[in-house]
mmCIF file of C-alpha atoms in Angstrom:
data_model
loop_
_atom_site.group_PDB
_atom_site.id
_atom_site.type_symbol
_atom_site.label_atom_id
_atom_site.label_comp_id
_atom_site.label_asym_id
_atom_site.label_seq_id
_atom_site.Cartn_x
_atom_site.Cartn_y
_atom_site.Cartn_z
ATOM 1 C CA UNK A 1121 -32.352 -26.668 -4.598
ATOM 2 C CA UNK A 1122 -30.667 -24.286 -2.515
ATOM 3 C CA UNK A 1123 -33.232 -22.361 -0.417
ATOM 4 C CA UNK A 1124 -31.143 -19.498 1.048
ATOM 5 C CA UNK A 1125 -28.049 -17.981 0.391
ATOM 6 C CA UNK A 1126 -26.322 -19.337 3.086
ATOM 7 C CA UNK A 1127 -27.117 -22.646 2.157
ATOM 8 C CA UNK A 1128 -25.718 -22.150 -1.545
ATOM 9 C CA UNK A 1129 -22.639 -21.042 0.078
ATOM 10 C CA UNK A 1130 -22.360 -24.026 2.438
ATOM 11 C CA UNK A 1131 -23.341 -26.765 -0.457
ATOM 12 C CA UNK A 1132 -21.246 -25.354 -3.075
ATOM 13 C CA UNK A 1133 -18.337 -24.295 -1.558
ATOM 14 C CA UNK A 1134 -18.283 -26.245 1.482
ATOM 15 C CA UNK A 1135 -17.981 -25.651 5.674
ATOM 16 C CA UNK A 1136 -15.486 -23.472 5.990
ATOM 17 C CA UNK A 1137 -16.771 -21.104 3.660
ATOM 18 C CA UNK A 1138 -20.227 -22.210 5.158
ATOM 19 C CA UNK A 1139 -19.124 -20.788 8.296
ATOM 20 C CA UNK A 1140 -17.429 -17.257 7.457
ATOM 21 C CA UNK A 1141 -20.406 -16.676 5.102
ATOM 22 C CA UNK A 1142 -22.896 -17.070 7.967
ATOM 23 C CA UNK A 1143 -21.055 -14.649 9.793
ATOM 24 C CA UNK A 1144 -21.413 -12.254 7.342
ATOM 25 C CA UNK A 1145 -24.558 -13.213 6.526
ATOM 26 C CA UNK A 1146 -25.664 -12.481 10.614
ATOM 27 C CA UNK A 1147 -23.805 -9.380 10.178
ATOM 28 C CA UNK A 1148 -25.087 -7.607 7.449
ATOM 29 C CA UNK A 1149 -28.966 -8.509 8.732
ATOM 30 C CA UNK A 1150 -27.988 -6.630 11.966
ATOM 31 C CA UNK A 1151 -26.028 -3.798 10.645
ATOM 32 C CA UNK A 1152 -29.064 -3.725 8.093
ATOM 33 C CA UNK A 1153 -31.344 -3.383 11.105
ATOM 34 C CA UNK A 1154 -29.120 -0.392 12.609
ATOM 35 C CA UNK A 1155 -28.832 1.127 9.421
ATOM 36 C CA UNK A 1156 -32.885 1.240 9.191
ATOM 37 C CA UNK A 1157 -33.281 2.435 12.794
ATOM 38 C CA UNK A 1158 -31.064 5.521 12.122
ATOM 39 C CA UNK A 1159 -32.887 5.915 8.904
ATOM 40 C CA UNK A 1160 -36.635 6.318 10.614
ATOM 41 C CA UNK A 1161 -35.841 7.875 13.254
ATOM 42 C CA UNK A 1162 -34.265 10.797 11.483
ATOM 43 C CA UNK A 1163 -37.703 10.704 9.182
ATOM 44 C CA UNK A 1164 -39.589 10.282 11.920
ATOM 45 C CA UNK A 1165 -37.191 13.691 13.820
ATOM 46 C CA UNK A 1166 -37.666 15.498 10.588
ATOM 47 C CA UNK A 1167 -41.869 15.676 10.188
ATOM 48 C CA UNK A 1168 -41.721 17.148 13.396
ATOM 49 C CA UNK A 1169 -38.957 19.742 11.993
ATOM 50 C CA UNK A 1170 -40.971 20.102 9.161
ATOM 51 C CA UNK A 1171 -43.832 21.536 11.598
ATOM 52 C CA UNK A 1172 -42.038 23.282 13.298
ATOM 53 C CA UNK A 1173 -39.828 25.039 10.381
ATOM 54 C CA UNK A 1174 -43.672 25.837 9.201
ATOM 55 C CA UNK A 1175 -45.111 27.312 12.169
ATOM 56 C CA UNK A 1176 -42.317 29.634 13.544
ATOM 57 C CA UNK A 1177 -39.961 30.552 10.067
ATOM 58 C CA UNK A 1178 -36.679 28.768 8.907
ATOM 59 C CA UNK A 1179 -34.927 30.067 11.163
ATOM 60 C CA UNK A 1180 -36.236 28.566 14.591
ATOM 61 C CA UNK A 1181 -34.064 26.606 16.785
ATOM 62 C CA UNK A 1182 -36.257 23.383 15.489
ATOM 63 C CA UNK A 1183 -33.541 20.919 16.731
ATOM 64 C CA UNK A 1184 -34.818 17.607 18.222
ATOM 65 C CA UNK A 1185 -33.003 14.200 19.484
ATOM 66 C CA UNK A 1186 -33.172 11.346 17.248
ATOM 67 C CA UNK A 1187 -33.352 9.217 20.443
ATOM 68 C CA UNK A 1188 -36.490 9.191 21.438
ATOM 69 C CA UNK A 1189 -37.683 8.383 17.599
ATOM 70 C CA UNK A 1190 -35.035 4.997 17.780
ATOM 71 C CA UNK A 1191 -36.735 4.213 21.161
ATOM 72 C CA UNK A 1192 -40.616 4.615 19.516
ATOM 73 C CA UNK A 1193 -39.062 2.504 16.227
ATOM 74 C CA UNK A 1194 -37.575 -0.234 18.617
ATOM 75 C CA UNK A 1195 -41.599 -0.288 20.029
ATOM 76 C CA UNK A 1196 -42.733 -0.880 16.687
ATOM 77 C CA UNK A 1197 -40.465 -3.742 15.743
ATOM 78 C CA UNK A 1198 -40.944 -5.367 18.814
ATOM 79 C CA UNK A 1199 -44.410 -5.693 18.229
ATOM 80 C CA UNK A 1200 -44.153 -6.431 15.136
ATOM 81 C CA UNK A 1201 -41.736 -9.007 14.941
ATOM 82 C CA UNK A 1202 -43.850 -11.516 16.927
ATOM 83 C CA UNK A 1203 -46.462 -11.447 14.303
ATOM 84 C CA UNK A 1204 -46.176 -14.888 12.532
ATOM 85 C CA UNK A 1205 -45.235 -15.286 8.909
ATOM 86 C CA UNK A 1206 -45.025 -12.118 8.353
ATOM 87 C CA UNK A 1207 -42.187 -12.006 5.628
ATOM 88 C CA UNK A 1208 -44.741 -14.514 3.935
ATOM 89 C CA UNK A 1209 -47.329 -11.201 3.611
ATOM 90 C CA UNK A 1210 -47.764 -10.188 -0.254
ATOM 91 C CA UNK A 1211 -49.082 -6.798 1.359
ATOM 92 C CA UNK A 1212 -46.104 -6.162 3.404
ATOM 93 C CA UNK A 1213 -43.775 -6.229 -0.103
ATOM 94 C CA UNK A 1214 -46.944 -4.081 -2.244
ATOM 95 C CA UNK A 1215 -46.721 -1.114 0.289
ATOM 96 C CA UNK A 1216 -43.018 -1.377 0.790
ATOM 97 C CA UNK A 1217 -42.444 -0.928 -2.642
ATOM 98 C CA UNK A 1218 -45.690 2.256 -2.987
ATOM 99 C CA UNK A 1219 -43.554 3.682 -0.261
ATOM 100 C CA UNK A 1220 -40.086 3.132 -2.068
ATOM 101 C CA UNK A 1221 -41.673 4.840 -5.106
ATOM 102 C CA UNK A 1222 -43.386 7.722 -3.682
ATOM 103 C CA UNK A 1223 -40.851 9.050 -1.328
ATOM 104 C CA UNK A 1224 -38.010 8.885 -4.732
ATOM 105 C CA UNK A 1225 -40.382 10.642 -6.744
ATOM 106 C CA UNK A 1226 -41.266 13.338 -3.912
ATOM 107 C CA UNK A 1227 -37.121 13.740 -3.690
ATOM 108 C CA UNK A 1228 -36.763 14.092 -7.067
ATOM 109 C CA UNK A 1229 -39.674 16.739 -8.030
ATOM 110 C CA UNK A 1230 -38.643 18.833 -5.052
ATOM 111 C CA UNK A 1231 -35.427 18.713 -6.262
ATOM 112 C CA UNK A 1232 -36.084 19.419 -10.090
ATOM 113 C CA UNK A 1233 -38.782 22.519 -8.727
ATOM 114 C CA UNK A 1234 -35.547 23.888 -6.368
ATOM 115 C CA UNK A 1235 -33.236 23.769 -9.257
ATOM 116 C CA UNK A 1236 -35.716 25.620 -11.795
ATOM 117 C CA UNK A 1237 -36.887 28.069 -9.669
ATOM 118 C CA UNK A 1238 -33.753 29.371 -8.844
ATOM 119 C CA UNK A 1239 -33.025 29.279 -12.640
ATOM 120 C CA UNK A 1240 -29.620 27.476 -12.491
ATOM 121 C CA UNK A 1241 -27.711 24.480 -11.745
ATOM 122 C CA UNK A 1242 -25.689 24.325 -8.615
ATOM 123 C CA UNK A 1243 -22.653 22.327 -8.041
ATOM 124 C CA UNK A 1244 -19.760 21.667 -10.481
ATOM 125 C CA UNK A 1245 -18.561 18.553 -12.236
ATOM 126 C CA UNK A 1246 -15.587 18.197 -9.358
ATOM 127 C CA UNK A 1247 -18.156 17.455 -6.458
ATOM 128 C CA UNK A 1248 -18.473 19.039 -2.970
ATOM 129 C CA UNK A 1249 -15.475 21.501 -2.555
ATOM 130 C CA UNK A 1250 -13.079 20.331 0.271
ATOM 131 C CA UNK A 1251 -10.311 22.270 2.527
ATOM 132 C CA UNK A 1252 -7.640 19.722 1.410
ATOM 133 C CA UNK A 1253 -7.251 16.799 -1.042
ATOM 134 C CA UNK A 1254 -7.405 14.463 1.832
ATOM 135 C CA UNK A 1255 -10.858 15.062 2.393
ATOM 136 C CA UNK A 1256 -11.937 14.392 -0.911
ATOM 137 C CA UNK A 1257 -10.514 11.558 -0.814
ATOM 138 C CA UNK A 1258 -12.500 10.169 2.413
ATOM 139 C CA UNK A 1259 -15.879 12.242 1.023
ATOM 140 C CA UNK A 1260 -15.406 9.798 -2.016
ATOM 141 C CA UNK A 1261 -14.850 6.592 -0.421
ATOM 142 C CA UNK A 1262 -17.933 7.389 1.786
ATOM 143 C CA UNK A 1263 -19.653 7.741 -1.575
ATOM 144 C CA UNK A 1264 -18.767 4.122 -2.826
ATOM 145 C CA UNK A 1265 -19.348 2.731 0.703
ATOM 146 C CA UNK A 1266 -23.125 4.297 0.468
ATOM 147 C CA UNK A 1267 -23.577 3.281 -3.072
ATOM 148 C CA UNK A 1268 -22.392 -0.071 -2.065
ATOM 149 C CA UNK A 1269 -25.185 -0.491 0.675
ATOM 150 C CA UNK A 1270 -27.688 -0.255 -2.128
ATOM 151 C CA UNK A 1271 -26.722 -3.314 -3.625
ATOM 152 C CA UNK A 1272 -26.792 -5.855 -1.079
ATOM 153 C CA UNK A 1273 -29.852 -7.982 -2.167
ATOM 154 C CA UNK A 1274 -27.984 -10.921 -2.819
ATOM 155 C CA UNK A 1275 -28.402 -12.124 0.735
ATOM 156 C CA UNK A 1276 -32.413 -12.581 0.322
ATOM 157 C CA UNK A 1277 -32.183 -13.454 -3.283
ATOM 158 C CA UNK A 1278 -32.459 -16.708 -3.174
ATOM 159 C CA UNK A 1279 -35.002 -17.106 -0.253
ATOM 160 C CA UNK A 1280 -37.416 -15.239 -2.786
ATOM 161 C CA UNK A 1281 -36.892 -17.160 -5.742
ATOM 162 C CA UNK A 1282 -37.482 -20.336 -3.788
ATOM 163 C CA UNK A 1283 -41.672 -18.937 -3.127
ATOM 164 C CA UNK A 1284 -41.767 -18.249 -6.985
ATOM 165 C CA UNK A 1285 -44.203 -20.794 -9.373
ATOM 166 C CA UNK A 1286 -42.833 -22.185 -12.364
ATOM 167 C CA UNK A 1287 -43.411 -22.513 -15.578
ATOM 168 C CA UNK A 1288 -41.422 -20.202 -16.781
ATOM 169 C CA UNK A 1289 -38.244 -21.700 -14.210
ATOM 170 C CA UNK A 1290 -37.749 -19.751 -11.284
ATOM 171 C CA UNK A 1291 -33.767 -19.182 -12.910
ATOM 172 C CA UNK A 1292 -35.663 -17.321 -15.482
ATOM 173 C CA UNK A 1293 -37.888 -15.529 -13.484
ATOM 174 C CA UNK A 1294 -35.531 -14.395 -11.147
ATOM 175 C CA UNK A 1295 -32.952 -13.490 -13.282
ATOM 176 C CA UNK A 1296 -35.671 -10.943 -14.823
ATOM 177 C CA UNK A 1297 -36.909 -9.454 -11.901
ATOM 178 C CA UNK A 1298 -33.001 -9.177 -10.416
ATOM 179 C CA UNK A 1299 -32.157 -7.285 -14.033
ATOM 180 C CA UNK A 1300 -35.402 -5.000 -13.607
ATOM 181 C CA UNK A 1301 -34.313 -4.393 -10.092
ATOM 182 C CA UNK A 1302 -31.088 -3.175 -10.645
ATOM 183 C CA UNK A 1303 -31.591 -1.186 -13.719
ATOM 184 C CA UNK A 1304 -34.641 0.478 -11.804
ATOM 185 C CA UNK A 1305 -32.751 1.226 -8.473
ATOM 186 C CA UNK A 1306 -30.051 2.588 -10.336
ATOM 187 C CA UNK A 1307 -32.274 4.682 -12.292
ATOM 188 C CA UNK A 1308 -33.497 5.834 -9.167
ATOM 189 C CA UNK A 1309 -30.195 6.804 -6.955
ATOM 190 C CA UNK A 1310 -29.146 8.700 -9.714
ATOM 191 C CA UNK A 1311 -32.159 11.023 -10.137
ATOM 192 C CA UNK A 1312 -32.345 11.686 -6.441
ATOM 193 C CA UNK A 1313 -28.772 12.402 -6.363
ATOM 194 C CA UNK A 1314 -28.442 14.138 -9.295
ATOM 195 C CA UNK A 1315 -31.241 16.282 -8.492
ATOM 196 C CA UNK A 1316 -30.313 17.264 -4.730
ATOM 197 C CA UNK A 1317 -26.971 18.231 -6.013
ATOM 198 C CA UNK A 1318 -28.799 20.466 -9.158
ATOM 199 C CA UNK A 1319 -30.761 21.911 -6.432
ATOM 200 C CA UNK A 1320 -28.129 22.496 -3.467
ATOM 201 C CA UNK A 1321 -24.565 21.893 -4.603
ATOM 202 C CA UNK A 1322 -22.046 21.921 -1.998
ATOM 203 C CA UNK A 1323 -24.929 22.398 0.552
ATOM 204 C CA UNK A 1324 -26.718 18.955 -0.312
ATOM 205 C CA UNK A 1325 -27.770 16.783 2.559
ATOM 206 C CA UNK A 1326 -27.169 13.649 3.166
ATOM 207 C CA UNK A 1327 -31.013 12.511 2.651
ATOM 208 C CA UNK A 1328 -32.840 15.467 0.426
ATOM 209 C CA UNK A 1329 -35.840 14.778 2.966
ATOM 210 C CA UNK A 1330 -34.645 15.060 6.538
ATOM 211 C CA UNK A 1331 -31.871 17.330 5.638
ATOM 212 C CA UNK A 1332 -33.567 20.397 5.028
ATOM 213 C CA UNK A 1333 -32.862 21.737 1.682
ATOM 214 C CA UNK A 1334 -37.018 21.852 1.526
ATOM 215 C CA UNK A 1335 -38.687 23.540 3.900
ATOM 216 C CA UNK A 1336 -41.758 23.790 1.758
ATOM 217 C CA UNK A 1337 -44.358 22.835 0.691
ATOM 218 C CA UNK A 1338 -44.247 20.986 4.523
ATOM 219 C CA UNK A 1339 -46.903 18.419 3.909
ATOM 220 C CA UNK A 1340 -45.376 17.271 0.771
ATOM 221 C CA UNK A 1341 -41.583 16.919 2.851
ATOM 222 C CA UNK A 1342 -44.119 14.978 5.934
ATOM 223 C CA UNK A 1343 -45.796 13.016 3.393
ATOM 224 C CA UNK A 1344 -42.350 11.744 2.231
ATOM 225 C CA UNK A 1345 -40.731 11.188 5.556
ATOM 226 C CA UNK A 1346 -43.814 9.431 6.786
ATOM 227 C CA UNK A 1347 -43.603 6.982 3.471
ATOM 228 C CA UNK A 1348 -39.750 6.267 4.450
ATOM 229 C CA UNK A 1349 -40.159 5.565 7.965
ATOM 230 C CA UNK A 1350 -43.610 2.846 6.986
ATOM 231 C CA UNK A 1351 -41.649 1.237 4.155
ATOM 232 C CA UNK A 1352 -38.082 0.516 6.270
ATOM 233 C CA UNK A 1353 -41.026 -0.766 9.520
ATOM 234 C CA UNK A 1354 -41.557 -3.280 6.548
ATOM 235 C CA UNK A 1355 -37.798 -3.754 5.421
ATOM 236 C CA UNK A 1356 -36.317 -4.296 8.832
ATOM 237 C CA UNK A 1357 -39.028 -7.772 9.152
ATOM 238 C CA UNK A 1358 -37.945 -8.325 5.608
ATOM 239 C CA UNK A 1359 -34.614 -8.959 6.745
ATOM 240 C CA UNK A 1360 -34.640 -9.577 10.234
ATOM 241 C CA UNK A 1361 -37.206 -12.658 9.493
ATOM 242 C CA UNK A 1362 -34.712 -14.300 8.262
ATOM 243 C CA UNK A 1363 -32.153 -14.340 10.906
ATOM 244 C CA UNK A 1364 -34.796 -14.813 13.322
ATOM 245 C CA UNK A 1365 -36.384 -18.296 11.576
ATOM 246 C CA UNK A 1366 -32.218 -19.162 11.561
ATOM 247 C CA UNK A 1367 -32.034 -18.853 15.173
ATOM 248 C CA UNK A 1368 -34.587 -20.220 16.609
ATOM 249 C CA UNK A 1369 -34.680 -23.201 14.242
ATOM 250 C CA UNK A 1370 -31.066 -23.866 15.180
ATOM 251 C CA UNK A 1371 -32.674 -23.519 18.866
ATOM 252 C CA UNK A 1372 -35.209 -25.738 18.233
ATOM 253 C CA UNK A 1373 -33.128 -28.148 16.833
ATOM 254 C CA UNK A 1374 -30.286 -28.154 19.431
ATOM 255 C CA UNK A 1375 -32.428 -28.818 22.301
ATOM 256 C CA UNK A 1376 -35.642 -30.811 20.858
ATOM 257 C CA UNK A 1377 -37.015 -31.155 24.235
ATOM 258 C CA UNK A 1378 -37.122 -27.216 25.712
ATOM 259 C CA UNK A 1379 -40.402 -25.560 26.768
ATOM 260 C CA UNK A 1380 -38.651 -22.831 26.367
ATOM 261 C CA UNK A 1381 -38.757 -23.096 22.306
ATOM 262 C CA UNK A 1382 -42.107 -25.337 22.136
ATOM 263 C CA UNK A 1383 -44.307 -23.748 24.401
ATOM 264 C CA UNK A 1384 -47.130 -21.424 23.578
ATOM 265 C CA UNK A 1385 -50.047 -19.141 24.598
ATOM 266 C CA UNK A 1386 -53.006 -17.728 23.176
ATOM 267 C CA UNK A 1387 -52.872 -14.080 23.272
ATOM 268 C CA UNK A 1388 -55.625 -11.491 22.693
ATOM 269 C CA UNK A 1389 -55.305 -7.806 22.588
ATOM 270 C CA UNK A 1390 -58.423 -5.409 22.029
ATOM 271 C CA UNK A 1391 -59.802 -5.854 18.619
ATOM 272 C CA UNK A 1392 -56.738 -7.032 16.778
ATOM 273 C CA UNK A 1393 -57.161 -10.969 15.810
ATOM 274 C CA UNK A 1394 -55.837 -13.373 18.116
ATOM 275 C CA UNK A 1395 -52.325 -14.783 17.494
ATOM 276 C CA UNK A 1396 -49.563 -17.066 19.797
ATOM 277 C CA UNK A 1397 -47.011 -16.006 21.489
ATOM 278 C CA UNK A 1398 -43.686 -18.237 22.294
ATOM 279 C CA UNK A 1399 -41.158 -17.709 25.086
ATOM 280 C CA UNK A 1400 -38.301 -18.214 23.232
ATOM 281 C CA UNK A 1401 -39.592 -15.918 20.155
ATOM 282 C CA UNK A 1402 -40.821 -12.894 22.174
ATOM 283 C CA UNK A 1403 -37.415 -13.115 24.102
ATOM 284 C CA UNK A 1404 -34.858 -13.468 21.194
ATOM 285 C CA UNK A 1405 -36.557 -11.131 19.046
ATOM 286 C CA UNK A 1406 -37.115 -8.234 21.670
ATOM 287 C CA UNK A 1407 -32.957 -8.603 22.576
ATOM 288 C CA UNK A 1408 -32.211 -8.508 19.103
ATOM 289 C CA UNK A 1409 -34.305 -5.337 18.809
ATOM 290 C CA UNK A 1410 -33.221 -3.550 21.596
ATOM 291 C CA UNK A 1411 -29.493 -4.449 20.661
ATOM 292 C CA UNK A 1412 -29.942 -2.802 17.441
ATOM 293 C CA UNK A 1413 -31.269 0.637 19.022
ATOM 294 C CA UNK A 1414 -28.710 0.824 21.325
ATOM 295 C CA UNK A 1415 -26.191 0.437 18.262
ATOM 296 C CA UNK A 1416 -28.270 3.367 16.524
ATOM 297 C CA UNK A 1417 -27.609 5.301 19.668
ATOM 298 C CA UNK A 1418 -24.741 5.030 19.462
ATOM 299 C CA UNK A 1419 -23.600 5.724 16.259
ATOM 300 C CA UNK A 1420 -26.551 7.651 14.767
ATOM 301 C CA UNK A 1421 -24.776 9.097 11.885
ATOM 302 C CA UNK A 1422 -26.434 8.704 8.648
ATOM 303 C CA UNK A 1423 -24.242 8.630 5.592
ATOM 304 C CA UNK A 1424 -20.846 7.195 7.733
ATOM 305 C CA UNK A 1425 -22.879 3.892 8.973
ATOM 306 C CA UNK A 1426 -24.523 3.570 5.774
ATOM 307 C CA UNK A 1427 -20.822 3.572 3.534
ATOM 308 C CA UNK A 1428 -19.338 1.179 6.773
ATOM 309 C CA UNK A 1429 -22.153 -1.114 6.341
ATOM 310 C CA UNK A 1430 -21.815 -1.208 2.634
ATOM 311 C CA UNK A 1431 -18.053 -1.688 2.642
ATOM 312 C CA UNK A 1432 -18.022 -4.438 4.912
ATOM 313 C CA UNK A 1433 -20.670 -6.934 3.274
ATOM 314 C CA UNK A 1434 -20.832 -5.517 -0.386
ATOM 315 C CA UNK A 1435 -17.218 -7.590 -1.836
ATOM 316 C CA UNK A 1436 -17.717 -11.155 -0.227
ATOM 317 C CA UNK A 1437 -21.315 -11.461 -0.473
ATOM 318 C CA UNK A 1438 -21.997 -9.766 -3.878
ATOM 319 C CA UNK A 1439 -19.039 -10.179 -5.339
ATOM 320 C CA UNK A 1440 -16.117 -13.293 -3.868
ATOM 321 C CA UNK A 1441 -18.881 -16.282 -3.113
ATOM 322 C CA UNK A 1442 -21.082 -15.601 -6.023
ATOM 323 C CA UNK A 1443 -17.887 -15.574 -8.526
ATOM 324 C CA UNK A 1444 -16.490 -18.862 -6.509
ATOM 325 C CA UNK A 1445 -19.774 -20.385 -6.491
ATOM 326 C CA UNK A 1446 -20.104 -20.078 -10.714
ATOM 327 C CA UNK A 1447 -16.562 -21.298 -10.572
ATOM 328 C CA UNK A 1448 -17.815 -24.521 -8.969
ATOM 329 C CA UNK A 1449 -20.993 -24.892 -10.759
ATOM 330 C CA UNK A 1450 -19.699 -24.380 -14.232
ATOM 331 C CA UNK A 1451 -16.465 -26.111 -13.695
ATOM 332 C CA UNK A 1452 -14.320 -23.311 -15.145
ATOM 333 C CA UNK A 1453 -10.829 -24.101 -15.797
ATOM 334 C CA UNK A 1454 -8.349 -22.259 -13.684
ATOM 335 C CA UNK A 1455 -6.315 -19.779 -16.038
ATOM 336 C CA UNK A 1456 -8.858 -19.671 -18.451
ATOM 337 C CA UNK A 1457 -9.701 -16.436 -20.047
ATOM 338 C CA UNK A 1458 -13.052 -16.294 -18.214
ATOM 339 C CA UNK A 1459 -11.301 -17.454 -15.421
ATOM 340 C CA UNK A 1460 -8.655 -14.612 -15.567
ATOM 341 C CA UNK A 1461 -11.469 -11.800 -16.399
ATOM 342 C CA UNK A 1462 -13.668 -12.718 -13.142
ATOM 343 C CA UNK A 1463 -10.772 -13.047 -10.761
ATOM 344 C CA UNK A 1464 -9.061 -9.383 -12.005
ATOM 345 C CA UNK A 1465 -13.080 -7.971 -11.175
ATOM 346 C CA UNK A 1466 -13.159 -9.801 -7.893
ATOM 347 C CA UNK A 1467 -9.481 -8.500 -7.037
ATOM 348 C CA UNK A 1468 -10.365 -4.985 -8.334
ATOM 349 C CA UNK A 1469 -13.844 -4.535 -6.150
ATOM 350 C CA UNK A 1470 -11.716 -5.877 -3.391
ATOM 351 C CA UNK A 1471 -8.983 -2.965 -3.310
ATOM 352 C CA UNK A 1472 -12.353 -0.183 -3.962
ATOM 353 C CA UNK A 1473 -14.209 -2.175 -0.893
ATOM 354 C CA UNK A 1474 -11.224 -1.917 0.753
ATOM 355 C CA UNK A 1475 -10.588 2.184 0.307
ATOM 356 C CA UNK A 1476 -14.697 2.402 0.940
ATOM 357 C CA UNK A 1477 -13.966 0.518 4.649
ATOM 358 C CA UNK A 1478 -10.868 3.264 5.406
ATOM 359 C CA UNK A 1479 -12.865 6.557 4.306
ATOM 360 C CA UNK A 1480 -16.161 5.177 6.122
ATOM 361 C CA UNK A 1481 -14.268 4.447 9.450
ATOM 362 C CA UNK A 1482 -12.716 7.697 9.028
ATOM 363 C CA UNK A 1483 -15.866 9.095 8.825
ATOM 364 C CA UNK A 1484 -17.453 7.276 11.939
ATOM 365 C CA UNK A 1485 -14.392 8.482 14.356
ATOM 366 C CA UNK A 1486 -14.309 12.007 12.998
ATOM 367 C CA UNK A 1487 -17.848 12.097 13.739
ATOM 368 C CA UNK A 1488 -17.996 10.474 17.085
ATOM 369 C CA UNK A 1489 -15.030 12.603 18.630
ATOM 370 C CA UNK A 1490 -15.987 15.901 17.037
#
């Protein structure tokens, strides 16, 4: 059984692809981790708006940096990432997913009371009017780059259905929940954004919460940004466990006879429970945190690293190894029909990926030299 996805690539299709999947694999856990810093620290930036909007009108100068709010997120994380096992935490997932709810549903009402108080729909069926063609153009491939981000779940797939009991198979199970999954998310995205676009039309932000479409009611718009900012605390262990048990067990294994990796010390802090710390843990982990603030820093601009993020990872991961992978399994006969059908859909996602990865780079150097 292949516990990971990595290691489906690597047994099925063999080292080579072994080795560019890993890449990508590393890749999209970081640039998940980036995207997820950006993410609460503009929450995080916005509650404070919120307060602020509340206190002294809509039109105050209520503009704060998002760097301190990276900098307090990187805190977090740190902390939090030498607590042990804690991807194995059936809480962590159960308020994750309260959060993932509540914050949608928030989006969605304020956006269904904007539309019907002002008594009609905003927007038109041609999208977000632009100054020239060309700009459509990049606005849309943006749009397939972020809608690509929100389907990148195959990477942990696997690692999950390898922790599920059986009977009924784990196959079965999985292939449920992943069918649930997507037909919920999907439900979800288009709600929100059909909604915030009812409500605001050519004036709809990026992220209905932070962007400031609602001003009121302001505990309702904190509540929300408060639930995004705990439930991506959770998501960036979620995925950044993974790379981090990768590591260090490649660490581990390379040099068997290191303090460095084997050590460890007792540590006890006020009235939280005692846990261990290792050397080679609380350094890895803190430099891969800090690496991905400074990224966010960088390049803290929402909806541009969200579509280059999704570009990048969304075609080989979701869609080349998985198709290769079935070809393998199920020994399907080159120039079959079914052969045919999946290699036209692979092709096809590839040219869209590839338009997605053009718009969102135009995107990131518009907004960095503007």
């Amino acid at each position: 059984m292949n516990r990971s996805y990595l290691q489906a690539v690597h047994t099925i299709l063999g080292y080579k692809n072994g080795l560019v999947c890993g890449c990508l694999v590393y890749f999209s856990v970081f640039k998940t981790g980036v995207v997820y810093t950006i993410t609460s620290s503009i929450s995080m930036r916005a509650i404070r708006q919120s307060n602020c909007y509340h206190e002294e009108g809509h039109d105050a100068a209520c503009e704060f940096d998002d760097k301190y709010y990276m900098l307090l997120f990187g805190v977090i994380q740190i902390f939090t990432s030498q607590i042990p096992n804690i991807f194995h935490t059936k809480w962590l997932s159960i308020i994750s997913a309260i959060m993932s709810f509540t914050y949608s549903f928030i989006g969605m009402g304020l956006g269904l009371a904007q539309t019907i108080g002002k008594g009609k729909i905003e927007g038109s069926i041609s999208g977000i009017s632009t100054t020239n063609p060309t700009q459509k153009i990049w606005l849309s491939a943006q749009a397939l780059g972020d809608i690509a981000f929100s389907y990148t779940f195959s990477l942990i797939l696997l690692e999950i259905q390898s922790t599920l009991k059986s009977p009924p198979s784990q196959k079965v199970t999985m292939k449920k929940a992943s069918t649930i999954a997507v037909f919920t998310t999907t439900i979800f995205y288009l709600c929100c954004g059909a909604s915030g676009y009812a409500a605001f039309g050519d004036l709809t932000p990026g992220n209905l919460l932070t962007g400031f479409g609602f001003y009121e009611p302001y505990w309702l718009v904190d509540f929300g940004n408060a639930c995004i900012a705990l439930h991506l605390v959770g998501g960036y262990q979620i995925y950044s466990q993974t790379l981090f048990a990768i590591v260090e067990r490649w660490y581990a294994e390379k040099f068997p006879e290191s303090t460095f990796a084997k050590d460890t010390r007792s540590m006890k802090v006020s009235l939280l429970p005692e846990f261990r710390l290792n050397p080679l843990r609380l350094c890895f982990r803190t430099a891969y945190v800090v690496l991905t603030v400074a990224v966010g820093m960088l390049f803290p601009y929402f909806n541009e690293v969200v579509a280059f993020a999704g570009s990048v990872i969304f075609w080989p991961l979701t869609n080349y190894f998985p198709v290769e992978m079935y070809f393998v399994q199920k020994k399907v006969v080159p120039w079959s029909g079914k052969w045919i059908v999946l290699r036209i859909y692979t092709i096809f996602c590839l040219f869209v990926i590839i338009f997605t990865l053009a718009g969102s780079i135009e995107g990131l150097i518009a907004k960095r030299f503007a």
